[in-house]
Amino acid sequence: MDAMSFILLNFEEVRRRSIEVWMSIPQDRLDWRPDPEAMSCREMIHHVLEGEYLYHQMLEKPLNLSLTEEHNPYKGITFSSVEEALKFAQPYREKFIEFLGLFNEKQLTEIKIDRSEMGYIRELGDMLLRVAYHESVHTGQLLDYLRTAKVKRPIIWD
């Protein structure tokens, strides 16, 4: 396997595990949050799906130094269920994975993602790993939410 194949596998595995966690959240617990300042389960899932869309927009325009939200299909939407959120996100996810498949190994180090306004410039490969890591962190947070709320947690370590 080359580096790009590993990155794509990582994206698929992270999402597979996220979905296991998301689907384990009881419908009546989607709005649960550990404290008033925290995102609810529903908000966190929305945040992850929207974040992937926004990262995709940013990566398509690496010379665009700031991320605008001219057309953000997630803006103003609240999903009634995890299934609804996943169905809505599916075409955007497919486009994102297809887009990632266009890159070759050399581009992972040659292409620079300039987010100077956020304090960093990253190589494409580094940035892609960080995008997947973002979702992984929130999946871990949701596992902690479930533990705190005394909800049975799925075993995602297969």
mmCIF file of C-alpha atoms in Angstrom:
data_model
loop_
_atom_site.group_PDB
_atom_site.id
_atom_site.type_symbol
_atom_site.label_atom_id
_atom_site.label_comp_id
_atom_site.label_asym_id
_atom_site.label_seq_id
_atom_site.Cartn_x
_atom_site.Cartn_y
_atom_site.Cartn_z
ATOM 1 C CA MET A 1 0.000 0.000 0.000
ATOM 2 C CA ASP A 2 1.151 3.506 -0.722
ATOM 3 C CA ALA A 3 0.681 6.451 1.636
ATOM 4 C CA MET A 4 -2.495 7.688 -0.070
ATOM 5 C CA SER A 5 -4.083 4.236 0.251
ATOM 6 C CA PHE A 6 -3.305 4.257 3.979
ATOM 7 C CA ILE A 7 -4.807 7.721 4.366
ATOM 8 C CA LEU A 8 -7.994 6.641 2.588
ATOM 9 C CA LEU A 9 -8.171 3.482 4.721
ATOM 10 C CA ASN A 10 -7.778 5.635 7.834
ATOM 11 C CA PHE A 11 -10.686 7.857 6.738
ATOM 12 C CA GLU A 12 -12.880 4.804 6.167
ATOM 13 C CA GLU A 13 -11.967 3.181 9.479
ATOM 14 C CA VAL A 14 -12.468 6.372 11.470
ATOM 15 C CA ARG A 15 -15.911 6.874 9.928
ATOM 16 C CA ARG A 16 -16.887 3.220 10.416
ATOM 17 C CA ARG A 17 -16.124 3.487 14.114
ATOM 18 C CA SER A 18 -17.792 6.892 14.417
ATOM 19 C CA ILE A 19 -20.971 5.475 12.928
ATOM 20 C CA GLU A 20 -20.911 2.611 15.435
ATOM 21 C CA VAL A 21 -20.759 5.133 18.264
ATOM 22 C CA TRP A 22 -23.304 7.509 16.731
ATOM 23 C CA MET A 23 -25.812 4.728 16.090
ATOM 24 C CA SER A 24 -25.496 3.550 19.691
ATOM 25 C CA ILE A 25 -26.782 6.859 21.065
ATOM 26 C CA PRO A 26 -30.416 6.411 22.070
ATOM 27 C CA GLN A 27 -32.764 8.827 20.314
ATOM 28 C CA ASP A 28 -33.787 10.302 23.670
ATOM 29 C CA ARG A 29 -30.125 11.048 24.487
ATOM 30 C CA LEU A 30 -29.187 12.919 21.295
ATOM 31 C CA ASP A 31 -29.581 16.260 23.045
ATOM 32 C CA TRP A 32 -27.701 15.151 26.165
ATOM 33 C CA ARG A 33 -24.596 17.117 27.106
ATOM 34 C CA PRO A 34 -22.300 16.736 30.115
ATOM 35 C CA ASP A 35 -22.511 20.434 31.024
ATOM 36 C CA PRO A 36 -24.194 23.581 29.690
ATOM 37 C CA GLU A 37 -21.139 24.727 27.697
ATOM 38 C CA ALA A 38 -20.576 21.377 25.942
ATOM 39 C CA MET A 39 -21.977 20.370 22.579
ATOM 40 C CA SER A 40 -24.837 17.880 22.737
ATOM 41 C CA CYS A 41 -24.412 14.490 21.078
ATOM 42 C CA ARG A 42 -26.501 15.726 18.135
ATOM 43 C CA GLU A 43 -24.446 18.925 17.844
ATOM 44 C CA MET A 44 -21.179 17.003 17.919
ATOM 45 C CA ILE A 45 -22.256 14.667 15.112
ATOM 46 C CA HIS A 46 -23.403 17.695 13.119
ATOM 47 C CA HIS A 47 -20.064 19.397 13.855
ATOM 48 C CA VAL A 48 -18.074 16.410 12.558
ATOM 49 C CA LEU A 49 -20.114 16.049 9.366
ATOM 50 C CA GLU A 50 -20.100 19.781 8.695
ATOM 51 C CA GLY A 51 -16.394 19.956 9.499
ATOM 52 C CA GLU A 52 -15.601 17.324 6.893
ATOM 53 C CA TYR A 53 -17.570 19.299 4.304
ATOM 54 C CA LEU A 54 -15.719 22.518 5.213
ATOM 55 C CA TYR A 55 -12.331 20.781 5.168
ATOM 56 C CA HIS A 56 -13.173 19.459 1.706
ATOM 57 C CA GLN A 57 -14.003 22.982 0.510
ATOM 58 C CA MET A 58 -10.751 24.268 1.969
ATOM 59 C CA LEU A 59 -8.665 21.492 0.399
ATOM 60 C CA GLU A 60 -10.201 22.065 -3.013
ATOM 61 C CA LYS A 61 -8.954 25.635 -2.857
ATOM 62 C CA PRO A 62 -5.498 25.413 -1.220
ATOM 63 C CA LEU A 63 -4.571 28.890 -2.416
ATOM 64 C CA ASN A 64 -7.657 30.387 -0.794
ATOM 65 C CA LEU A 65 -6.293 31.598 2.524
ATOM 66 C CA SER A 66 -9.599 31.880 4.300
ATOM 67 C CA LEU A 67 -12.498 29.513 4.503
ATOM 68 C CA THR A 68 -15.757 31.144 3.536
ATOM 69 C CA GLU A 69 -19.164 29.693 4.135
ATOM 70 C CA GLU A 70 -20.861 31.066 1.017
ATOM 71 C CA HIS A 71 -22.657 27.777 0.445
ATOM 72 C CA ASN A 72 -22.681 25.563 3.493
ATOM 73 C CA PRO A 73 -25.470 22.976 3.193
ATOM 74 C CA TYR A 74 -25.179 22.259 6.940
ATOM 75 C CA LYS A 75 -25.924 25.837 7.986
ATOM 76 C CA GLY A 76 -29.251 26.095 9.763
ATOM 77 C CA ILE A 77 -30.055 22.361 9.603
ATOM 78 C CA THR A 78 -30.916 20.241 12.608
ATOM 79 C CA PHE A 79 -31.150 16.510 12.099
ATOM 80 C CA SER A 80 -33.885 14.576 13.864
ATOM 81 C CA SER A 81 -31.862 11.350 13.921
ATOM 82 C CA VAL A 82 -28.404 9.964 13.265
ATOM 83 C CA GLU A 83 -29.794 8.122 10.242
ATOM 84 C CA GLU A 84 -31.083 11.396 8.791
ATOM 85 C CA ALA A 85 -27.714 13.075 9.357
ATOM 86 C CA LEU A 86 -25.831 10.220 7.690
ATOM 87 C CA LYS A 87 -28.202 10.158 4.722
ATOM 88 C CA PHE A 88 -27.789 13.911 4.266
ATOM 89 C CA ALA A 89 -23.991 13.672 4.569
ATOM 90 C CA GLN A 90 -23.538 10.667 2.261
ATOM 91 C CA PRO A 91 -23.245 12.505 -1.085
ATOM 92 C CA TYR A 92 -20.810 15.013 0.429
ATOM 93 C CA ARG A 93 -18.783 12.173 1.947
ATOM 94 C CA GLU A 94 -18.642 10.361 -1.401
ATOM 95 C CA LYS A 95 -17.426 13.521 -3.159
ATOM 96 C CA PHE A 96 -14.793 14.058 -0.466
ATOM 97 C CA ILE A 97 -13.421 10.499 -0.696
ATOM 98 C CA GLU A 98 -13.480 10.690 -4.497
ATOM 99 C CA PHE A 99 -11.595 13.991 -4.307
ATOM 100 C CA LEU A 100 -8.959 12.469 -2.016
ATOM 101 C CA GLY A 101 -8.457 9.646 -4.508
ATOM 102 C CA LEU A 102 -7.201 12.185 -7.062
ATOM 103 C CA PHE A 103 -4.009 12.859 -5.105
ATOM 104 C CA ASN A 104 -0.801 10.937 -5.596
ATOM 105 C CA GLU A 105 1.960 10.233 -3.113
ATOM 106 C CA LYS A 106 4.167 13.065 -4.338
ATOM 107 C CA GLN A 107 1.404 15.630 -3.832
ATOM 108 C CA LEU A 108 1.091 14.675 -0.159
ATOM 109 C CA THR A 109 4.314 16.593 0.512
ATOM 110 C CA GLU A 110 4.329 19.049 -2.394
ATOM 111 C CA ILE A 111 0.938 20.660 -1.823
ATOM 112 C CA LYS A 112 0.879 23.111 1.062
ATOM 113 C CA ILE A 113 -2.318 24.066 2.826
ATOM 114 C CA ASP A 114 -1.880 27.657 3.922
ATOM 115 C CA ARG A 115 -3.996 28.525 6.938
ATOM 116 C CA SER A 116 -1.727 31.341 8.095
ATOM 117 C CA GLU A 117 -4.764 33.124 9.499
ATOM 118 C CA MET A 118 -5.124 30.130 11.857
ATOM 119 C CA GLY A 119 -1.394 30.009 12.567
ATOM 120 C CA TYR A 120 -0.229 27.160 10.376
ATOM 121 C CA ILE A 121 0.857 25.926 6.960
ATOM 122 C CA ARG A 122 0.696 22.149 6.542
ATOM 123 C CA GLU A 123 1.627 19.652 3.876
ATOM 124 C CA LEU A 124 -1.429 17.986 2.341
ATOM 125 C CA GLY A 125 -0.622 14.576 3.884
ATOM 126 C CA ASP A 126 -0.267 16.112 7.343
ATOM 127 C CA MET A 127 -3.518 18.029 6.900
ATOM 128 C CA LEU A 128 -5.439 14.933 5.809
ATOM 129 C CA LEU A 129 -4.297 13.036 8.888
ATOM 130 C CA ARG A 130 -5.416 15.947 11.053
ATOM 131 C CA VAL A 131 -8.859 15.976 9.389
ATOM 132 C CA ALA A 132 -9.372 12.309 10.281
ATOM 133 C CA TYR A 133 -7.963 12.946 13.756
ATOM 134 C CA HIS A 134 -10.569 15.671 14.318
ATOM 135 C CA GLU A 135 -13.332 13.112 13.835
ATOM 136 C CA SER A 136 -11.521 10.563 16.001
ATOM 137 C CA VAL A 137 -11.251 12.999 18.901
ATOM 138 C CA HIS A 138 -14.967 13.748 18.777
ATOM 139 C CA THR A 139 -15.779 10.038 18.605
ATOM 140 C CA GLY A 140 -13.761 9.601 21.789
ATOM 141 C CA GLN A 141 -15.638 12.486 23.372
ATOM 142 C CA LEU A 142 -18.946 10.844 22.521
ATOM 143 C CA LEU A 143 -17.766 7.580 24.081
ATOM 144 C CA ASP A 144 -17.071 9.546 27.246
ATOM 145 C CA TYR A 145 -20.492 11.197 26.999
ATOM 146 C CA LEU A 146 -22.105 7.755 26.838
ATOM 147 C CA ARG A 147 -20.118 6.570 29.852
ATOM 148 C CA THR A 148 -21.058 9.675 31.836
ATOM 149 C CA ALA A 149 -24.728 9.341 30.837
ATOM 150 C CA LYS A 150 -24.589 5.652 31.852
ATOM 151 C CA VAL A 151 -25.484 4.495 28.332
ATOM 152 C CA LYS A 152 -24.075 1.232 27.009
ATOM 153 C CA ARG A 153 -21.093 1.912 24.768
ATOM 154 C CA PRO A 154 -20.256 -0.050 21.628
ATOM 155 C CA ILE A 155 -16.956 -1.895 21.421
ATOM 156 C CA ILE A 156 -15.173 -0.243 18.516
ATOM 157 C CA TRP A 157 -11.751 -1.826 19.006
ATOM 158 C CA ASP A 158 -12.020 -4.722 16.572
#
